[in-house]
Coordinates of C-alpha atoms in Angstrom, one line a residue:
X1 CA 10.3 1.6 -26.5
X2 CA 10.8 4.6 -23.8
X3 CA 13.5 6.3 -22.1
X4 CA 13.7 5.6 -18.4
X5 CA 16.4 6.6 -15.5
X6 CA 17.1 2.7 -14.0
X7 CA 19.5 0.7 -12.8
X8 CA 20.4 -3.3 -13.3
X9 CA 22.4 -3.1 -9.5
X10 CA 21.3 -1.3 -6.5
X11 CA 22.8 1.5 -5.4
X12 CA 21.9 5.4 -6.5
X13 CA 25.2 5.7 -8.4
X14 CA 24.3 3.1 -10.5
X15 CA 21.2 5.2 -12.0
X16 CA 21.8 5.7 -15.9
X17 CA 19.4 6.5 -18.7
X18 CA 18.3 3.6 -21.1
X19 CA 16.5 4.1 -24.2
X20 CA 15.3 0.5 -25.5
X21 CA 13.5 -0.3 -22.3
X22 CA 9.8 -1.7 -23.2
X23 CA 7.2 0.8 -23.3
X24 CA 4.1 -0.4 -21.2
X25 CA 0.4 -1.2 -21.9
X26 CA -2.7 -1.1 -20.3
X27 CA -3.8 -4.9 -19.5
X28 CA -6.2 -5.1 -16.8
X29 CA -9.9 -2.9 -16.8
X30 CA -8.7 -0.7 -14.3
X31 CA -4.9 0.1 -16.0
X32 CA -4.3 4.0 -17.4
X33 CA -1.1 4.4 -19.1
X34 CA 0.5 7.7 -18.5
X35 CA 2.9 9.8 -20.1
X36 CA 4.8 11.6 -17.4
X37 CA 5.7 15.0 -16.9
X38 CA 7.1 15.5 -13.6
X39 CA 8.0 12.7 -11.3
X40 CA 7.6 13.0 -7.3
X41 CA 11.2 12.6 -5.6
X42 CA 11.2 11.2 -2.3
X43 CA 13.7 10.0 0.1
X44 CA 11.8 6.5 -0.5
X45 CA 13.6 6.5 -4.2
X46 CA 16.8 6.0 -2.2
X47 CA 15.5 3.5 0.3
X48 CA 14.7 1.3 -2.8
X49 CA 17.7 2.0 -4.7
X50 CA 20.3 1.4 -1.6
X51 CA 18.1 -1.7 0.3
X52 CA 20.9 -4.1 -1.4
X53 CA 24.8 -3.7 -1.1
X54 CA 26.4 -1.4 -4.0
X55 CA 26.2 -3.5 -7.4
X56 CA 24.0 -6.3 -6.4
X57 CA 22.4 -6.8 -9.4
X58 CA 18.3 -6.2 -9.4
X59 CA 16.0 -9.2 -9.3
X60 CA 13.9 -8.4 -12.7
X61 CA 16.7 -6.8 -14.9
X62 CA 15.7 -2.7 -15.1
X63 CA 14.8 -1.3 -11.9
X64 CA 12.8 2.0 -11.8
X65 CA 12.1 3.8 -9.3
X66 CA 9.5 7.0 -8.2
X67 CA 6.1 6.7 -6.9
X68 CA 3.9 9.2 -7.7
X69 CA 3.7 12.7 -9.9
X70 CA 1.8 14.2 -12.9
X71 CA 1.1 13.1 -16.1
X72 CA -0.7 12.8 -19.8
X73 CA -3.3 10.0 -19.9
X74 CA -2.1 8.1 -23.2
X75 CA -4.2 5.2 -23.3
X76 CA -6.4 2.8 -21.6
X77 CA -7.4 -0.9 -21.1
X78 CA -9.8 -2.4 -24.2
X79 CA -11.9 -3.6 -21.4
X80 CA -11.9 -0.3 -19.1
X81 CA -15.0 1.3 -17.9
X82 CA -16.6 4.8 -18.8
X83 CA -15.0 6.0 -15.5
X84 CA -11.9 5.1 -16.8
X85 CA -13.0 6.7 -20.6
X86 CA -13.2 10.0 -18.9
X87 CA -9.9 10.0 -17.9
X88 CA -8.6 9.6 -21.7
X89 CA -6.0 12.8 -22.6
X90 CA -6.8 14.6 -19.4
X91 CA -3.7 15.9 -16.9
X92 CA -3.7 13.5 -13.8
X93 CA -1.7 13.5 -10.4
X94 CA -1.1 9.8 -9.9
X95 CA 0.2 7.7 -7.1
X96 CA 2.2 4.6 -8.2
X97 CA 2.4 0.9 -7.2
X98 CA 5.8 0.4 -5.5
X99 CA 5.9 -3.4 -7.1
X100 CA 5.5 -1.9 -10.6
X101 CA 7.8 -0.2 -12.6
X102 CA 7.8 3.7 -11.3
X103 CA 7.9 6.9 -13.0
X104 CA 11.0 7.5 -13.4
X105 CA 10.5 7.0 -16.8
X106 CA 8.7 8.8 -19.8
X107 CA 5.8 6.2 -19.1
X108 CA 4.1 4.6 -16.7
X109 CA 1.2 2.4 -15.8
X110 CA -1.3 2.9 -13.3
X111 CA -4.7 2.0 -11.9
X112 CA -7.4 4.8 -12.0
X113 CA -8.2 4.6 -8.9
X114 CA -4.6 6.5 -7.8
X115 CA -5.6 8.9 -10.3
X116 CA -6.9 12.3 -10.0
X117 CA -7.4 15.0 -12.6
X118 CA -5.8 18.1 -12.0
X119 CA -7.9 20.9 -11.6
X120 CA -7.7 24.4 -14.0
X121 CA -5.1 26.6 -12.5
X122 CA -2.5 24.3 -10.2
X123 CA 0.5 24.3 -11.6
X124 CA 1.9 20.4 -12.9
X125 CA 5.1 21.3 -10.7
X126 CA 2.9 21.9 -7.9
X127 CA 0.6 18.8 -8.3
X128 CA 3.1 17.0 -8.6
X129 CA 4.3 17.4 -5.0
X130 CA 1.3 15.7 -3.6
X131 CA 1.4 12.1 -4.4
X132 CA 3.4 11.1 -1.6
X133 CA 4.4 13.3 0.7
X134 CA 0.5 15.0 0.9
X135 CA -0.9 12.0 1.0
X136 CA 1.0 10.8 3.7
X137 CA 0.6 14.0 5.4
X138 CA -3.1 13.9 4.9
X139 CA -3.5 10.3 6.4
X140 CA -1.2 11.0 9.3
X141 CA -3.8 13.9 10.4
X142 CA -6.5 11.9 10.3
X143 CA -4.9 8.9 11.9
X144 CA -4.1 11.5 14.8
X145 CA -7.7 13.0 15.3
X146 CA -7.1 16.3 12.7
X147 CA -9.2 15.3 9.7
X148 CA -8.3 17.5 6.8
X149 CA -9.8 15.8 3.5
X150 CA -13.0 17.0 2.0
X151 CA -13.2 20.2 4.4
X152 CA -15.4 22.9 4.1
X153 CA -13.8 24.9 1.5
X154 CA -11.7 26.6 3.7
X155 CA -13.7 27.1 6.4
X156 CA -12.0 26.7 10.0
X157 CA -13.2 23.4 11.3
X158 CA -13.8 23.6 14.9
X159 CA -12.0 21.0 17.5
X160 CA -12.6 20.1 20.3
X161 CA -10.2 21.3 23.5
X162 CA -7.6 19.3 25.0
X163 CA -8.4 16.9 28.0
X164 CA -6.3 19.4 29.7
X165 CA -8.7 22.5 28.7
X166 CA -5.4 23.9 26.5
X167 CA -5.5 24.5 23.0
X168 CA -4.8 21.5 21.1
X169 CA -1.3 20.9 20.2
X170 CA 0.2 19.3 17.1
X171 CA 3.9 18.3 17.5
X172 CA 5.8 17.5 14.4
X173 CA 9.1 15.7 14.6
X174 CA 11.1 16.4 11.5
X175 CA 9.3 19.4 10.4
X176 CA 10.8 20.9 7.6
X177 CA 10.4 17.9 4.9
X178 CA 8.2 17.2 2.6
X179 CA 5.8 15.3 5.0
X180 CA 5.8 17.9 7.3
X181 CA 5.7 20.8 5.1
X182 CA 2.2 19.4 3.9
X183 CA 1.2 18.7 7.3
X184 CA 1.7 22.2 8.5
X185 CA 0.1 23.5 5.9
X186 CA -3.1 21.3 5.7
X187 CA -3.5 21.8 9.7
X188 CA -3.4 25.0 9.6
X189 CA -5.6 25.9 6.6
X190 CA -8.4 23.5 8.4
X191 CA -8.2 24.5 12.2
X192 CA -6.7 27.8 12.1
X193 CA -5.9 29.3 15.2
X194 CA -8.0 26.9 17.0
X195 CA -4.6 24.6 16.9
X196 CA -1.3 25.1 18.3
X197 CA 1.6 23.4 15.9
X198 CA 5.2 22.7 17.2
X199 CA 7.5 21.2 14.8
X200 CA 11.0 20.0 16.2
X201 CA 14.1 21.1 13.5
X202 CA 17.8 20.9 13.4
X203 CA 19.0 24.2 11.7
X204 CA 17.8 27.8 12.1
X205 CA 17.0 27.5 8.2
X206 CA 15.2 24.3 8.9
X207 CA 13.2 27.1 11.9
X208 CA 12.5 29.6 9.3
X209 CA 10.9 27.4 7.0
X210 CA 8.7 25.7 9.4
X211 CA 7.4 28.7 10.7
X212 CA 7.0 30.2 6.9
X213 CA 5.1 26.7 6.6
X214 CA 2.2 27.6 9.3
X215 CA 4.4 26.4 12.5
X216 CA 3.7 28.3 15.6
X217 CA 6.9 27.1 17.7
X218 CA 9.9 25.1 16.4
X219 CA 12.5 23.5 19.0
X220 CA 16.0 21.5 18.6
X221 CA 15.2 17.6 18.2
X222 CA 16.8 16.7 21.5
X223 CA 14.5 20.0 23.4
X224 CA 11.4 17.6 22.9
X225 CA 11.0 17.0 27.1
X226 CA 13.2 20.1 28.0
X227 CA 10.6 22.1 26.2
X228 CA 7.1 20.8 26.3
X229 CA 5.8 19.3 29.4
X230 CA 6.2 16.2 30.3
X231 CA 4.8 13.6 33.0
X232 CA 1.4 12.2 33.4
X233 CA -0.2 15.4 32.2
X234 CA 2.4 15.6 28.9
X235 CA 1.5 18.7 26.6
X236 CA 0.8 16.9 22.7
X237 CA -2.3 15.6 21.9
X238 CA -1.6 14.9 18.5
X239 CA 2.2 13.7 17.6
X240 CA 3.2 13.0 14.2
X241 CA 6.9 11.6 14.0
X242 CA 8.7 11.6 10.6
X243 CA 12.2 10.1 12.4
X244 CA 13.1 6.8 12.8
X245 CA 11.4 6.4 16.6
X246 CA 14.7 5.0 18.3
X247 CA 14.1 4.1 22.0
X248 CA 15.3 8.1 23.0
X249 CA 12.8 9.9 20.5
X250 CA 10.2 7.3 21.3
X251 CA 10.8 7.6 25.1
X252 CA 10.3 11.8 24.7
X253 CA 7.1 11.6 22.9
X254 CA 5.5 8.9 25.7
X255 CA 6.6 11.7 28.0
X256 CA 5.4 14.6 26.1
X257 CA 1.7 13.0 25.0
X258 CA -1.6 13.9 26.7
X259 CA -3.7 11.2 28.2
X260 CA -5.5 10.1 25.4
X261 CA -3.4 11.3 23.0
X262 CA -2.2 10.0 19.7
X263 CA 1.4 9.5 17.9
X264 CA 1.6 8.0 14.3
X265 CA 4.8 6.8 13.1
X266 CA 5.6 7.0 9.6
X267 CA 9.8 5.9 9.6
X268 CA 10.2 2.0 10.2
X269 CA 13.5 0.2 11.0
X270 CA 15.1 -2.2 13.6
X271 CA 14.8 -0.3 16.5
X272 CA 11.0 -0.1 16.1
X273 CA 10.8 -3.7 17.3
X274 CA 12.0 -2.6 20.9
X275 CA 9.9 0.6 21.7
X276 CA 8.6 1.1 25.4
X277 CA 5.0 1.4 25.7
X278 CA 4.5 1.2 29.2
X279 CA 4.2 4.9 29.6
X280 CA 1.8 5.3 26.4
X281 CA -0.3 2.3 27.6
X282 CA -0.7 4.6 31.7
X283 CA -1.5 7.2 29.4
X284 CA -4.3 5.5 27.3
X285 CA -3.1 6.7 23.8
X286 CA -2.9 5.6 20.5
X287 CA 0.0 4.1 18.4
X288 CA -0.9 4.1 14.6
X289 CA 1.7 3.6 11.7
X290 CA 1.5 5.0 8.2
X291 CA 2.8 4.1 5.3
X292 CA 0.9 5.7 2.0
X293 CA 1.6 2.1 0.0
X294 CA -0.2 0.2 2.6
X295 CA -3.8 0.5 0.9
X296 CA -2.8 -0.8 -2.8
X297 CA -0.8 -3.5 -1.4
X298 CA -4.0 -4.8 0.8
X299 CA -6.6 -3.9 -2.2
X300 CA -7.5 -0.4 -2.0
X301 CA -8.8 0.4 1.3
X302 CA -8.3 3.9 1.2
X303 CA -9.6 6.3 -1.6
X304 CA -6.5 8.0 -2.5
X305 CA -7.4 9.4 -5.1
X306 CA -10.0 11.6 -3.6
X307 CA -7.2 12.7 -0.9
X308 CA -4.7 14.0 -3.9
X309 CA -8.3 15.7 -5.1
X310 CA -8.8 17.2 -1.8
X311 CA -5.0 19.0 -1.8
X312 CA -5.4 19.8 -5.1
X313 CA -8.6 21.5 -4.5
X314 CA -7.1 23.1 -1.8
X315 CA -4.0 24.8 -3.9
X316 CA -6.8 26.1 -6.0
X317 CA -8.5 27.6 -3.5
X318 CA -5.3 29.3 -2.5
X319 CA -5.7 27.5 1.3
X320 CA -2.1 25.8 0.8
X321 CA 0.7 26.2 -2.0
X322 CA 2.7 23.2 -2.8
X323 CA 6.0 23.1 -0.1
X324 CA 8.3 23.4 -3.1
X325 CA 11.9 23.9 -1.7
X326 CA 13.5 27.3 -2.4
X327 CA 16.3 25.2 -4.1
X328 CA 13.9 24.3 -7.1
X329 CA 14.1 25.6 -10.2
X330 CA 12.2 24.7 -13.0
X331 CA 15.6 24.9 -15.4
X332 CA 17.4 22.6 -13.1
X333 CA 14.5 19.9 -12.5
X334 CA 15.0 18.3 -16.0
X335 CA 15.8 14.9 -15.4
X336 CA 19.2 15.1 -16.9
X337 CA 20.1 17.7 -14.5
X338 CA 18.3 16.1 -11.8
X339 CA 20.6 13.0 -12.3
X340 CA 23.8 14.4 -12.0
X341 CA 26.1 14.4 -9.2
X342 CA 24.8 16.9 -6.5
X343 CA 21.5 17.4 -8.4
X344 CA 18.2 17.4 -7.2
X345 CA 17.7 13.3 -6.9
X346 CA 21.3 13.6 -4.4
X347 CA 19.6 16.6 -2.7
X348 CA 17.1 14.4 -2.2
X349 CA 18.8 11.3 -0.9
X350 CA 21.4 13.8 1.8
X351 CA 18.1 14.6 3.6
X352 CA 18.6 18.6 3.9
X353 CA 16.3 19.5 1.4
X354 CA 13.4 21.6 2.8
X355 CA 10.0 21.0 1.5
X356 CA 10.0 18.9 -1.9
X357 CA 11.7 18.7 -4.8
X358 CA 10.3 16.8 -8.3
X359 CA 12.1 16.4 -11.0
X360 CA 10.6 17.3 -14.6
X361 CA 10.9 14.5 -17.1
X362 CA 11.9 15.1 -20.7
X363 CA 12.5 13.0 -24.0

């Protein structure tokens, strides 16, 4: 048995810890189970938890969420490969299968091929910041023409000028999360000043942090077209946008992007299903979405693992340094803490928190 932080209903106040709840085991070739040592927390954890009215109970009894962090490899499939040997008793970052149990929990189960081992000298509390929110930083660069994995250890990549004959411009909406702390950071440490990066913010804390992050520029989220040029030239070749793209955000970044350009979304809902892309489509550019669960759920098209090995490697190299928020502390990210009312997993879920928070759990 294992102690986990679940819930039977949906809804975050509803999270309590259990003690008798089945500890898991390694079934198929590729499984590694892992003891877990700090969990990711993300504002997906709420999404999950709150995607049902308050006390509906939870289709399959137990519920637990988190979807990624750092761990102790325990034990391994009977069947599993020497790849998989390797991997016995070594410190991993791990990305987790959202239809699984999640690590929220003293352990989990995972398939080696969301695994990475963590190199000499990165901190678990900074690894463990990478599962998600890097990742999905990562794969928005490269889905918007800034490839950042595998670079030349540290070496500033050259890129290529803006249609316009401007220096390239990055805009991030929603800069000062996790997301976008990561993708500051990894732009920056690849193209240098060969890139110009914009995030949008909504506090003058939310400024100073982006700017502490790599930013060059930050502006309100409603100065998108008052600020950057608009039109059939725009002034973005590279959007990222980590807000839900109503029709008015939407509507600012077709203004705002370069011919050619390209926006990835990464926040779905309702309003997704009625954007405008008459402007994008004069323009010629790209609409791509991300979400970082898309390649297990379609059978591993995307070698994640070697993406949390290419942060990782960056940290060590001292390129980047994990976004941890200036909130965390490591005596406060114990999992009983973290739980409370107001703690970390509620700073979490309100939104405010800038950079990432994870949560250390304990016995």
């Amino acid at each position: 048995m294992m102690k986990v932080l679940g819930t039977s209903k949906f809804g975050r106040q509803n999270l309590a810890f259990s003690t008798d709840h089945p500890k898991p085991t390694p079934t198929k070739p590729t499984d590694l189970l892992i003891r877990v040592l700090y969990t990711d927390l993300n504002p997906v954890d709420h999404h999950k938890l709150n995607m049902k009215p308050d006390g509906t109970p939870t289709p399959s009894g137990c519920f637990i969420v988190g979807y990624g962090g750092v761990g102790t490899v325990e034990s391994i499939s009977p069947d599993a490969t020497e790849n998989e040997q390797q991997l016995l008793h070594k410190q991993v970052c791990f990305l987790a299968d959202p239809r699984n149990d999640g690590s929220y929990a003293q352990y989990i189960v995972v398939d080696h091929r969301l695994v990475t081992v963590i190199p000499d000298g990165v901190p678990l509390e900074a690894a463990a910041c990478i599962p998600v929110a890097g990742v999905t930083a990562l794969e928005c660069l490269e889905k918007v023409g800034l490839p950042v994995s595998n670079s030349n250890n540290g070496v500033v990549t050259p890129i290529m000028p803006s249609p316009s004959g401007d220096k390239h411009r990055l805009l991030i909406v929603g800069g000062a999360g996790g997301v976008g702390s990561w993708a500051t950071q990894l732009a920056r440490s690849v193209y240098g000043s060969n890139i110009e990066i914009c995030c949008t913010t909504g506090s003058q804390e939310s400024n100073d942090w982006c700017i502490k992050m790599g930013a060059d520029v930050t502006i309100s989220h409603d100065e998108v077209e008052t600020q950057l040029g608009t039109g059939p030239k725009g002034s973005c070749d590279s959007i990222i946008c980590l807000a839900e793209p109503t029709t008015a955000i939407f509507a600012s970044l077709a203004e705002v992007l370069r011919p050619y350009g390209k926006i990835c979304l990464v926040v779905a809902g309702e309003r997704i299903k009625a954007l405008d892309m008459s402007f994008i489509f004069f323009k010629c550019g790209t609409v791509c979405t991300e979400t970082v669960f898309s390649s297990i759920r379609c059978g591993y098209y995307i070698d994640q693992a070697s993406e949390m090995c290419s942060i990782l490697e960056a940290i060590k190299q001292g390129r980047v340094t994990a976004p941890l928020s200036d909130a965390w502390e490591e005596d406060k990210s114990d999992w009983k803490n973290a739980a409370e009312k107001g703690g970390y997993i509620d700073m979490v879920g309100s939104g405010n928190v800038k950079g990432k928070l994870v949560m250390k759990v304990g016995e």
